[in-house]
Amino acid sequence: MSSLPEKIIRPEILGLSAYHVPPAKGMTKLDAMENPYSLPASLREEITRIVADVPINRYPDPFAIELKDTLRTALSIPSGMDILLGNGSDEIIQIILLATTKPGAKLLTVEPGFAMFKMIALFANIEYLGIPLRSDFSLDLDAILATIRHEQPAVIFLAYPNNPSGNLFDAEALEAIIKASPGLVVVDEAYHPFAGKSFLEKLADYPNLLVMRTLSKLGLAGLRLGLVAGRREWLSNLEKLRLPYNIGVITQLVAAKVMQHYDILEQQAGTIKQARARLSTSLAAMTGIEVFPSDANFILFRIGNASQIFESLKQRGILIKNLDNSHPLLKNCLRVTVGTHDENALFCKTLHDLINHN
Ligand code: PMP
């Protein structure tokens, strides 16, 4: 009997390790691109009142109409475009890949890129093509266009800015990819609040383009809310795969309230951008560190003995992300999320001490 799961569950799932989230209790948490700031007390009080009155005995609005209206306004979704909401943008990636998978269908993305593209490709059983970036993490446009010609991918996912490198790809190169693609191109703008540039306005120009956003990096990671914007022809079909009540009532009501005060989140993003510039400068001034330019709320850097440095930081209560050995282009690379002024200062001081004692 004990071998029944091995017989029944797909071999590629048996071979997987579950997504690992390291324990972070009591740590200075600079690993997951969260916004370190809380909301102003007055808004928190409003939220408390909303939550106290939430009718949790009833299912949420299956279409989240009020929330969608607020999001459209706050995020300036172009008129004429539809939006679909997900339990985080992770769920939207899953919906898109479930909708497009079939024998012979392929997903193209770049490496190093967002890990969930590859992971969900495997869940959905769609063939995965990961095209390496150049060593400066720019797009290898010739390689991508050649692969598009040979492989005719059904879907292309590109994060703009890219995770884990933090850079915005060249917008013209991205447009060349959209034009050359025989299928769908999804531009994942999870880090848009720290970059400014967007493909939302290009939705009108390209019938095969979708743009994803998330509220996670903006300060609402705990609510789990992502969205994709695009033409009705695409979204009406994706909508069929969305589970009826995927956005809980608390998320709907609280996200709608906070997004009415979007200026607060934008201000916090502005503070994070300023802190990012200071953190970059401090890191670049340390001996033996190569800092990569970032348009996101995190910074990728290369340092000798990266894995050892990562462990030593962890022992001292600072959690960042170790990317050493995760991809050939990320040898000796670590990724730190931009935190508060104090968190960044503590991180820099601790790292500086570690370098000087090595
Ligand atoms: N896209 C990218 C590029 C990301 O880095 C992340 C989070 N790490 C996500 C999507 C997923 O975000 P969420 O599911 O929290 O919306």
mmCIF file of C-alpha atoms and ligand atoms in Angstrom:
data_model
loop_
_atom_site.group_PDB
_atom_site.id
_atom_site.type_symbol
_atom_site.label_atom_id
_atom_site.label_comp_id
_atom_site.label_asym_id
_atom_site.label_seq_id
_atom_site.Cartn_x
_atom_site.Cartn_y
_atom_site.Cartn_z
ATOM 1 C CA MET A 1 0.000 0.000 0.000
ATOM 2 C CA SER A 2 2.797 2.398 0.830
ATOM 3 C CA SER A 3 3.831 2.519 -2.833
ATOM 4 C CA LEU A 4 0.399 3.697 -3.982
ATOM 5 C CA PRO A 5 1.317 7.422 -4.068
ATOM 6 C CA GLU A 6 4.381 6.548 -6.168
ATOM 7 C CA LYS A 7 2.135 4.729 -8.632
ATOM 8 C CA ILE A 8 -0.543 7.368 -8.792
ATOM 9 C CA ILE A 9 1.206 10.725 -8.541
ATOM 10 C CA ARG A 10 2.984 12.005 -11.690
ATOM 11 C CA PRO A 11 6.735 11.196 -11.630
ATOM 12 C CA GLU A 12 7.711 14.843 -12.192
ATOM 13 C CA ILE A 13 5.733 15.795 -9.066
ATOM 14 C CA LEU A 14 7.281 12.946 -7.040
ATOM 15 C CA GLY A 15 10.694 14.273 -8.086
ATOM 16 C CA LEU A 16 9.963 17.833 -6.921
ATOM 17 C CA SER A 17 10.930 19.397 -3.621
ATOM 18 C CA ALA A 18 8.187 21.553 -2.133
ATOM 19 C CA TYR A 19 8.774 25.328 -2.447
ATOM 20 C CA HIS A 20 11.058 26.166 0.440
ATOM 21 C CA VAL A 21 10.405 29.212 2.586
ATOM 22 C CA PRO A 22 13.067 29.521 5.310
ATOM 23 C CA PRO A 23 11.904 30.181 8.887
ATOM 24 C CA ALA A 24 12.261 33.879 9.610
ATOM 25 C CA LYS A 25 10.813 34.367 13.081
ATOM 26 C CA GLY A 26 12.710 37.062 14.948
ATOM 27 C CA MET A 27 15.017 37.720 11.978
ATOM 28 C CA THR A 28 15.664 40.938 10.087
ATOM 29 C CA LYS A 29 13.745 39.783 7.047
ATOM 30 C CA LEU A 30 15.301 40.999 3.811
ATOM 31 C CA ASP A 31 14.644 37.946 1.654
ATOM 32 C CA ALA A 32 11.189 38.256 0.086
ATOM 33 C CA MET A 33 10.793 41.727 -1.469
ATOM 34 C CA GLU A 34 8.225 42.831 1.075
ATOM 35 C CA ASN A 35 7.558 46.494 1.810
ATOM 36 C CA PRO A 36 8.989 47.039 5.330
ATOM 37 C CA TYR A 37 6.580 49.843 6.249
ATOM 38 C CA SER A 38 3.175 49.519 7.858
ATOM 39 C CA LEU A 39 0.169 51.685 7.036
ATOM 40 C CA PRO A 40 -0.629 54.907 8.955
ATOM 41 C CA ALA A 41 -2.516 54.335 12.223
ATOM 42 C CA SER A 42 -5.715 56.009 10.936
ATOM 43 C CA LEU A 43 -5.907 53.640 7.968
ATOM 44 C CA ARG A 44 -5.118 50.645 10.174
ATOM 45 C CA GLU A 45 -8.025 51.633 12.403
ATOM 46 C CA GLU A 46 -10.354 51.822 9.397
ATOM 47 C CA ILE A 47 -9.191 48.350 8.392
ATOM 48 C CA THR A 48 -9.832 47.043 11.897
ATOM 49 C CA ARG A 49 -13.407 48.286 11.677
ATOM 50 C CA ILE A 50 -13.878 46.715 8.243
ATOM 51 C CA VAL A 51 -12.529 43.362 9.404
ATOM 52 C CA ALA A 52 -14.724 43.407 12.519
ATOM 53 C CA ASP A 53 -17.824 43.633 10.328
ATOM 54 C CA VAL A 54 -16.809 41.172 7.611
ATOM 55 C CA PRO A 55 -19.603 38.684 6.875
ATOM 56 C CA ILE A 56 -17.404 35.586 6.964
ATOM 57 C CA ASN A 57 -20.415 33.262 6.974
ATOM 58 C CA ARG A 58 -21.047 34.255 3.342
ATOM 59 C CA TYR A 59 -18.971 33.583 0.257
ATOM 60 C CA PRO A 60 -17.170 36.628 -1.127
ATOM 61 C CA ASP A 61 -18.358 38.444 -4.269
ATOM 62 C CA PRO A 62 -17.221 35.948 -6.937
ATOM 63 C CA PHE A 63 -16.464 38.798 -9.357
ATOM 64 C CA ALA A 64 -14.914 41.179 -6.793
ATOM 65 C CA ILE A 65 -16.584 44.047 -8.627
ATOM 66 C CA GLU A 66 -15.898 46.811 -6.125
ATOM 67 C CA LEU A 67 -12.268 45.822 -5.710
ATOM 68 C CA LYS A 68 -11.768 45.628 -9.463
ATOM 69 C CA ASP A 69 -13.162 49.145 -9.905
ATOM 70 C CA THR A 70 -10.801 50.503 -7.256
ATOM 71 C CA LEU A 71 -7.826 48.712 -8.810
ATOM 72 C CA ARG A 72 -8.648 49.997 -12.290
ATOM 73 C CA THR A 73 -8.559 53.568 -11.029
ATOM 74 C CA ALA A 74 -5.549 53.253 -8.721
ATOM 75 C CA LEU A 75 -3.386 51.411 -11.255
ATOM 76 C CA SER A 76 -4.622 53.384 -14.303
ATOM 77 C CA ILE A 77 -5.688 50.296 -16.241
ATOM 78 C CA PRO A 78 -6.363 51.543 -19.806
ATOM 79 C CA SER A 79 -10.065 51.781 -20.564
ATOM 80 C CA GLY A 80 -11.320 49.009 -22.798
ATOM 81 C CA MET A 81 -9.025 46.461 -21.152
ATOM 82 C CA ASP A 82 -10.325 43.759 -18.821
ATOM 83 C CA ILE A 83 -8.697 42.601 -15.602
ATOM 84 C CA LEU A 84 -8.671 39.244 -13.862
ATOM 85 C CA LEU A 85 -7.713 38.826 -10.205
ATOM 86 C CA GLY A 86 -5.652 36.042 -8.677
ATOM 87 C CA ASN A 87 -4.611 34.839 -5.255
ATOM 88 C CA GLY A 88 -1.279 36.535 -5.827
ATOM 89 C CA SER A 89 0.116 36.759 -9.339
ATOM 90 C CA ASP A 90 1.389 33.215 -8.824
ATOM 91 C CA GLU A 91 -2.183 32.037 -9.285
ATOM 92 C CA ILE A 92 -2.476 34.026 -12.501
ATOM 93 C CA ILE A 93 0.644 32.373 -13.902
ATOM 94 C CA GLN A 94 -1.001 29.040 -13.058
ATOM 95 C CA ILE A 95 -4.280 30.020 -14.749
ATOM 96 C CA ILE A 96 -2.433 31.130 -17.906
ATOM 97 C CA LEU A 97 -0.392 27.945 -18.103
ATOM 98 C CA LEU A 98 -3.393 25.689 -17.415
ATOM 99 C CA ALA A 99 -5.227 27.466 -20.226
ATOM 100 C CA THR A 100 -2.389 27.091 -22.738
ATOM 101 C CA THR A 101 -0.923 23.661 -21.989
ATOM 102 C CA LYS A 102 -1.481 20.939 -24.567
ATOM 103 C CA PRO A 103 0.793 18.392 -26.258
ATOM 104 C CA GLY A 104 3.529 20.288 -28.087
ATOM 105 C CA ALA A 105 2.779 23.655 -26.402
ATOM 106 C CA LYS A 106 5.830 25.481 -25.042
ATOM 107 C CA LEU A 107 6.546 28.235 -22.554
ATOM 108 C CA LEU A 108 9.557 30.463 -23.234
ATOM 109 C CA THR A 109 11.196 32.621 -20.600
ATOM 110 C CA VAL A 110 14.691 33.778 -19.646
ATOM 111 C CA GLU A 111 17.167 32.531 -17.047
ATOM 112 C CA PRO A 112 17.879 33.514 -14.398
ATOM 113 C CA GLY A 113 14.248 34.520 -14.015
ATOM 114 C CA PHE A 114 11.334 34.185 -11.630
ATOM 115 C CA ALA A 115 11.416 30.600 -10.305
ATOM 116 C CA MET A 116 7.645 30.102 -10.407
ATOM 117 C CA PHE A 117 7.541 30.291 -14.235
ATOM 118 C CA LYS A 118 9.505 27.019 -14.413
ATOM 119 C CA MET A 119 7.796 25.451 -11.418
ATOM 120 C CA ILE A 120 4.249 26.118 -12.673
ATOM 121 C CA ALA A 121 5.237 24.976 -16.198
ATOM 122 C CA LEU A 122 5.969 21.646 -14.576
ATOM 123 C CA PHE A 123 2.671 21.623 -12.627
ATOM 124 C CA ALA A 124 0.776 22.387 -15.833
ATOM 125 C CA ASN A 125 2.827 19.964 -17.918
ATOM 126 C CA ILE A 126 3.782 22.540 -20.544
ATOM 127 C CA GLU A 127 7.244 22.255 -22.110
ATOM 128 C CA TYR A 128 9.682 24.809 -20.653
ATOM 129 C CA LEU A 129 12.326 26.747 -22.613
ATOM 130 C CA GLY A 130 14.684 28.908 -20.511
ATOM 131 C CA ILE A 131 16.910 31.160 -22.643
ATOM 132 C CA PRO A 132 20.012 32.409 -20.772
ATOM 133 C CA LEU A 133 20.401 36.135 -20.291
ATOM 134 C CA ARG A 134 23.743 37.758 -21.108
ATOM 135 C CA SER A 135 26.250 38.036 -18.256
ATOM 136 C CA ASP A 136 25.026 41.601 -17.562
ATOM 137 C CA PHE A 137 21.462 40.161 -17.321
ATOM 138 C CA SER A 138 20.307 41.856 -20.519
ATOM 139 C CA LEU A 139 18.162 39.993 -23.066
ATOM 140 C CA ASP A 140 19.949 37.901 -25.682
ATOM 141 C CA LEU A 141 17.542 39.068 -28.343
ATOM 142 C CA ASP A 142 19.083 37.039 -31.201
ATOM 143 C CA ALA A 143 18.859 33.813 -29.190
ATOM 144 C CA ILE A 144 15.274 34.564 -28.147
ATOM 145 C CA LEU A 145 14.132 35.436 -31.686
ATOM 146 C CA ALA A 146 15.821 32.305 -33.080
ATOM 147 C CA THR A 147 14.126 30.147 -30.443
ATOM 148 C CA ILE A 148 10.763 31.765 -31.174
ATOM 149 C CA ARG A 149 11.242 30.886 -34.872
ATOM 150 C CA HIS A 150 12.227 27.267 -34.209
ATOM 151 C CA GLU A 151 9.999 26.422 -31.264
ATOM 152 C CA GLN A 152 6.905 28.596 -31.832
ATOM 153 C CA PRO A 153 6.168 28.964 -28.089
ATOM 154 C CA ALA A 154 2.510 29.266 -27.079
ATOM 155 C CA VAL A 155 3.421 31.602 -24.198
ATOM 156 C CA ILE A 156 6.325 33.887 -23.293
ATOM 157 C CA PHE A 157 6.758 35.203 -19.738
ATOM 158 C CA LEU A 158 9.121 38.107 -19.066
ATOM 159 C CA ALA A 159 9.403 39.938 -15.757
ATOM 160 C CA TYR A 160 9.918 43.697 -16.195
ATOM 161 C CA PRO A 161 11.972 44.422 -14.024
ATOM 162 C CA ASN A 162 13.429 40.946 -13.837
ATOM 163 C CA ASN A 163 13.735 38.922 -10.636
ATOM 164 C CA PRO A 164 16.387 38.061 -9.420
ATOM 165 C CA SER A 165 18.581 40.444 -11.413
ATOM 166 C CA GLY A 166 16.511 43.588 -10.737
ATOM 167 C CA ASN A 167 17.016 45.240 -14.139
ATOM 168 C CA LEU A 168 14.480 46.469 -16.662
ATOM 169 C CA PHE A 169 15.026 44.835 -20.028
ATOM 170 C CA ASP A 170 15.401 47.019 -23.095
ATOM 171 C CA ALA A 171 11.844 48.028 -24.003
ATOM 172 C CA GLU A 172 12.512 47.924 -27.759
ATOM 173 C CA ALA A 173 13.878 44.388 -27.493
ATOM 174 C CA LEU A 174 10.770 43.399 -25.582
ATOM 175 C CA GLU A 175 8.561 44.883 -28.277
ATOM 176 C CA ALA A 176 10.522 42.971 -30.939
ATOM 177 C CA ILE A 177 9.756 39.792 -28.956
ATOM 178 C CA ILE A 178 6.054 40.628 -28.738
ATOM 179 C CA LYS A 179 5.957 41.280 -32.501
ATOM 180 C CA ALA A 180 7.816 38.061 -33.345
ATOM 181 C CA SER A 181 5.781 35.860 -31.000
ATOM 182 C CA PRO A 182 3.181 33.585 -32.577
ATOM 183 C CA GLY A 183 1.447 33.273 -29.182
ATOM 184 C CA LEU A 184 0.811 35.105 -25.958
ATOM 185 C CA VAL A 185 3.392 37.374 -24.294
ATOM 186 C CA VAL A 186 2.922 38.093 -20.588
ATOM 187 C CA VAL A 187 4.900 41.010 -19.178
ATOM 188 C CA ASP A 188 5.102 40.495 -15.412
ATOM 189 C CA GLU A 189 5.331 43.928 -13.779
ATOM 190 C CA ALA A 190 5.515 42.766 -10.150
ATOM 191 C CA TYR A 191 8.198 45.405 -9.426
ATOM 192 C CA HIS A 192 6.582 48.234 -11.374
ATOM 193 C CA PRO A 193 6.207 50.552 -8.327
ATOM 194 C CA PHE A 194 10.006 50.794 -8.113
ATOM 195 C CA ALA A 195 10.651 51.067 -11.849
ATOM 196 C CA GLY A 196 8.090 53.458 -13.266
ATOM 197 C CA LYS A 197 8.098 51.992 -16.782
ATOM 198 C CA SER A 198 5.159 49.879 -17.884
ATOM 199 C CA PHE A 199 3.710 48.005 -20.841
ATOM 200 C CA LEU A 200 0.104 48.717 -19.800
ATOM 201 C CA GLU A 201 -0.200 51.425 -22.450
ATOM 202 C CA LYS A 202 1.091 48.985 -25.077
ATOM 203 C CA LEU A 203 -1.903 46.680 -24.565
ATOM 204 C CA ALA A 204 -3.747 48.654 -27.221
ATOM 205 C CA ASP A 205 -0.936 48.106 -29.752
ATOM 206 C CA TYR A 206 -0.426 44.354 -29.381
ATOM 207 C CA PRO A 207 -3.290 41.858 -29.463
ATOM 208 C CA ASN A 208 -1.039 39.095 -28.029
ATOM 209 C CA LEU A 209 0.086 41.038 -24.928
ATOM 210 C CA LEU A 210 -1.005 40.687 -21.280
ATOM 211 C CA VAL A 211 0.398 42.677 -18.331
ATOM 212 C CA MET A 212 0.539 41.291 -14.775
ATOM 213 C CA ARG A 213 0.746 43.276 -11.549
ATOM 214 C CA THR A 214 0.757 42.328 -7.869
ATOM 215 C CA LEU A 215 0.067 44.201 -4.639
ATOM 216 C CA SER A 216 2.612 42.026 -2.801
ATOM 217 C CA LYS A 217 5.662 44.264 -3.246
ATOM 218 C CA LEU A 218 3.638 47.400 -2.577
ATOM 219 C CA GLY A 219 2.900 46.510 1.038
ATOM 220 C CA LEU A 220 0.023 44.038 0.828
ATOM 221 C CA ALA A 221 1.872 40.722 0.513
ATOM 222 C CA GLY A 222 -0.253 39.164 3.249
ATOM 223 C CA LEU A 223 -3.512 39.802 1.380
ATOM 224 C CA ARG A 224 -2.419 37.763 -1.682
ATOM 225 C CA LEU A 225 -3.688 39.757 -4.626
ATOM 226 C CA GLY A 226 -2.405 39.866 -8.169
ATOM 227 C CA LEU A 227 -3.994 40.866 -11.445
ATOM 228 C CA VAL A 228 -3.595 40.562 -15.154
ATOM 229 C CA ALA A 229 -4.816 43.177 -17.614
ATOM 230 C CA GLY A 230 -5.552 42.617 -21.280
ATOM 231 C CA ARG A 231 -8.069 42.214 -24.024
ATOM 232 C CA ARG A 232 -11.415 40.564 -23.454
ATOM 233 C CA GLU A 233 -10.647 37.799 -26.030
ATOM 234 C CA TRP A 234 -7.931 36.499 -23.692
ATOM 235 C CA LEU A 235 -9.363 37.299 -20.305
ATOM 236 C CA SER A 236 -12.844 35.881 -20.946
ATOM 237 C CA ASN A 237 -11.171 32.536 -21.605
ATOM 238 C CA LEU A 238 -8.774 32.718 -18.651
ATOM 239 C CA GLU A 239 -11.762 33.655 -16.477
ATOM 240 C CA LYS A 240 -13.221 30.172 -17.114
ATOM 241 C CA LEU A 241 -10.270 28.639 -15.245
ATOM 242 C CA ARG A 242 -10.425 30.978 -12.266
ATOM 243 C CA LEU A 243 -11.911 29.168 -9.272
ATOM 244 C CA PRO A 244 -15.192 30.858 -8.261
ATOM 245 C CA TYR A 245 -14.186 32.433 -4.936
ATOM 246 C CA ASN A 246 -10.419 32.775 -5.348
ATOM 247 C CA ILE A 247 -10.268 36.191 -3.659
ATOM 248 C CA GLY A 248 -11.439 35.990 -0.043
ATOM 249 C CA VAL A 249 -13.770 38.551 1.476
ATOM 250 C CA ILE A 250 -11.129 40.034 3.782
ATOM 251 C CA THR A 251 -8.733 40.535 0.877
ATOM 252 C CA GLN A 252 -11.484 42.126 -1.234
ATOM 253 C CA LEU A 253 -12.575 44.610 1.402
ATOM 254 C CA VAL A 254 -9.180 45.488 2.840
ATOM 255 C CA ALA A 255 -7.425 45.759 -0.538
ATOM 256 C CA ALA A 256 -10.223 48.021 -1.842
ATOM 257 C CA LYS A 257 -9.845 50.275 1.201
ATOM 258 C CA VAL A 258 -6.050 50.498 0.970
ATOM 259 C CA MET A 259 -6.091 51.057 -2.787
ATOM 260 C CA GLN A 260 -8.335 54.085 -2.223
ATOM 261 C CA HIS A 261 -5.237 55.471 -0.502
ATOM 262 C CA TYR A 262 -2.831 54.371 -3.214
ATOM 263 C CA ASP A 263 -0.827 57.589 -2.768
ATOM 264 C CA ILE A 264 0.390 56.238 0.601
ATOM 265 C CA LEU A 265 1.754 53.078 -1.030
ATOM 266 C CA GLU A 266 3.337 55.135 -3.805
ATOM 267 C CA GLN A 267 5.028 57.355 -1.240
ATOM 268 C CA GLN A 268 6.419 54.297 0.545
ATOM 269 C CA ALA A 269 7.675 52.956 -2.797
ATOM 270 C CA GLY A 270 9.396 56.317 -3.328
ATOM 271 C CA THR A 271 11.099 56.020 0.071
ATOM 272 C CA ILE A 272 12.219 52.485 -0.825
ATOM 273 C CA LYS A 273 13.679 53.738 -4.122
ATOM 274 C CA GLN A 274 15.719 56.370 -2.281
ATOM 275 C CA ALA A 275 16.916 53.757 0.209
ATOM 276 C CA ARG A 276 17.820 51.462 -2.698
ATOM 277 C CA ALA A 277 20.164 54.112 -4.102
ATOM 278 C CA ARG A 278 21.877 54.538 -0.714
ATOM 279 C CA LEU A 279 22.137 50.783 -0.169
ATOM 280 C CA SER A 280 23.631 50.295 -3.659
ATOM 281 C CA THR A 281 26.236 52.958 -2.974
ATOM 282 C CA SER A 282 27.134 51.450 0.412
ATOM 283 C CA LEU A 283 27.464 47.959 -1.048
ATOM 284 C CA ALA A 284 29.541 49.161 -3.995
ATOM 285 C CA ALA A 285 31.941 50.856 -1.558
ATOM 286 C CA MET A 286 32.707 47.540 0.166
ATOM 287 C CA THR A 287 35.780 45.621 -0.943
ATOM 288 C CA GLY A 288 35.143 42.697 -3.265
ATOM 289 C CA ILE A 289 31.469 43.370 -3.968
ATOM 290 C CA GLU A 290 30.006 43.755 -7.457
ATOM 291 C CA VAL A 291 26.594 45.440 -7.342
ATOM 292 C CA PHE A 292 24.122 45.056 -10.206
ATOM 293 C CA PRO A 293 21.859 48.000 -11.099
ATOM 294 C CA SER A 294 18.299 47.624 -9.830
ATOM 295 C CA ASP A 295 14.929 49.035 -10.842
ATOM 296 C CA ALA A 296 13.196 46.901 -8.211
ATOM 297 C CA ASN A 297 12.976 46.827 -4.398
ATOM 298 C CA PHE A 298 15.942 44.489 -4.068
ATOM 299 C CA ILE A 299 19.600 44.454 -5.044
ATOM 300 C CA LEU A 300 21.600 41.615 -6.536
ATOM 301 C CA PHE A 301 25.299 41.555 -5.701
ATOM 302 C CA ARG A 302 28.270 39.252 -6.159
ATOM 303 C CA ILE A 303 30.722 38.569 -3.369
ATOM 304 C CA GLY A 304 33.452 35.948 -2.836
ATOM 305 C CA ASN A 305 32.302 33.072 -0.583
ATOM 306 C CA ALA A 306 28.683 34.127 -1.054
ATOM 307 C CA SER A 307 27.198 31.011 0.558
ATOM 308 C CA GLN A 308 29.420 31.422 3.600
ATOM 309 C CA ILE A 309 28.521 35.107 3.890
ATOM 310 C CA PHE A 310 24.820 34.209 3.583
ATOM 311 C CA GLU A 311 25.108 31.680 6.436
ATOM 312 C CA SER A 312 27.070 34.101 8.632
ATOM 313 C CA LEU A 313 24.436 36.803 8.090
ATOM 314 C CA LYS A 314 21.743 34.294 9.013
ATOM 315 C CA GLN A 315 23.582 33.354 12.195
ATOM 316 C CA ARG A 316 23.601 37.056 13.047
ATOM 317 C CA GLY A 317 19.836 37.269 12.521
ATOM 318 C CA ILE A 318 19.725 38.707 8.985
ATOM 319 C CA LEU A 319 17.894 36.762 6.321
ATOM 320 C CA ILE A 320 18.582 37.544 2.647
ATOM 321 C CA LYS A 321 18.432 35.231 -0.400
ATOM 322 C CA ASN A 322 21.286 32.974 -1.425
ATOM 323 C CA LEU A 323 21.373 32.519 -5.212
ATOM 324 C CA ASP A 324 24.867 31.041 -5.362
ATOM 325 C CA ASN A 325 24.689 27.765 -7.367
ATOM 326 C CA SER A 326 21.086 28.400 -8.430
ATOM 327 C CA HIS A 327 22.189 29.292 -11.991
ATOM 328 C CA PRO A 328 25.599 29.540 -13.720
ATOM 329 C CA LEU A 329 25.148 33.321 -14.151
ATOM 330 C CA LEU A 330 24.472 33.703 -10.423
ATOM 331 C CA LYS A 331 27.707 32.212 -9.110
ATOM 332 C CA ASN A 332 28.474 33.893 -5.779
ATOM 333 C CA CYS A 333 25.365 36.071 -5.995
ATOM 334 C CA LEU A 334 23.131 37.155 -3.112
ATOM 335 C CA ARG A 335 19.926 39.184 -3.244
ATOM 336 C CA VAL A 336 18.903 41.624 -0.533
ATOM 337 C CA THR A 337 15.496 43.269 -0.277
ATOM 338 C CA VAL A 338 15.586 46.984 0.487
ATOM 339 C CA GLY A 339 14.359 47.409 4.064
ATOM 340 C CA THR A 340 13.908 50.348 6.417
ATOM 341 C CA HIS A 341 16.787 52.743 7.033
ATOM 342 C CA ASP A 342 17.709 50.862 10.234
ATOM 343 C CA GLU A 343 17.464 47.417 8.629
ATOM 344 C CA ASN A 344 19.656 48.484 5.705
ATOM 345 C CA ALA A 345 22.191 50.045 8.072
ATOM 346 C CA LEU A 346 22.301 46.895 10.208
ATOM 347 C CA PHE A 347 22.702 44.733 7.102
ATOM 348 C CA CYS A 348 25.544 46.914 5.775
ATOM 349 C CA LYS A 349 27.347 47.064 9.086
ATOM 350 C CA THR A 350 27.088 43.309 9.621
ATOM 351 C CA LEU A 351 28.245 42.567 6.078
ATOM 352 C CA HIS A 352 31.115 45.037 6.381
ATOM 353 C CA ASP A 353 32.253 43.364 9.616
ATOM 354 C CA LEU A 354 32.054 39.910 8.032
ATOM 355 C CA ILE A 355 34.144 40.998 5.036
ATOM 356 C CA ASN A 356 36.799 42.546 7.246
ATOM 357 C CA HIS A 357 37.043 39.484 9.482
ATOM 358 C CA ASN A 358 37.295 36.975 6.636
HETATM 359 N N1 PMP B 1 6.372 37.805 -10.411
HETATM 360 C C1 PMP B 1 7.615 38.071 -9.995
HETATM 361 C C2 PMP B 1 8.634 38.515 -10.990
HETATM 362 C C3 PMP B 1 7.948 37.916 -8.640
HETATM 363 O O1 PMP B 1 9.204 38.147 -8.247
HETATM 364 C C4 PMP B 1 6.954 37.508 -7.723
HETATM 365 C C5 PMP B 1 7.230 37.356 -6.236
HETATM 366 N N2 PMP B 1 8.453 36.903 -5.876
HETATM 367 C C6 PMP B 1 5.689 37.219 -8.213
HETATM 368 C C7 PMP B 1 5.419 37.397 -9.562
HETATM 369 C C8 PMP B 1 4.595 36.658 -7.352
HETATM 370 O O2 PMP B 1 4.025 37.550 -6.545
HETATM 371 P P1 PMP B 1 2.649 37.279 -5.784
HETATM 372 O O3 PMP B 1 2.211 35.851 -6.048
HETATM 373 O O4 PMP B 1 2.957 37.546 -4.363
HETATM 374 O O5 PMP B 1 1.702 38.250 -6.388
#
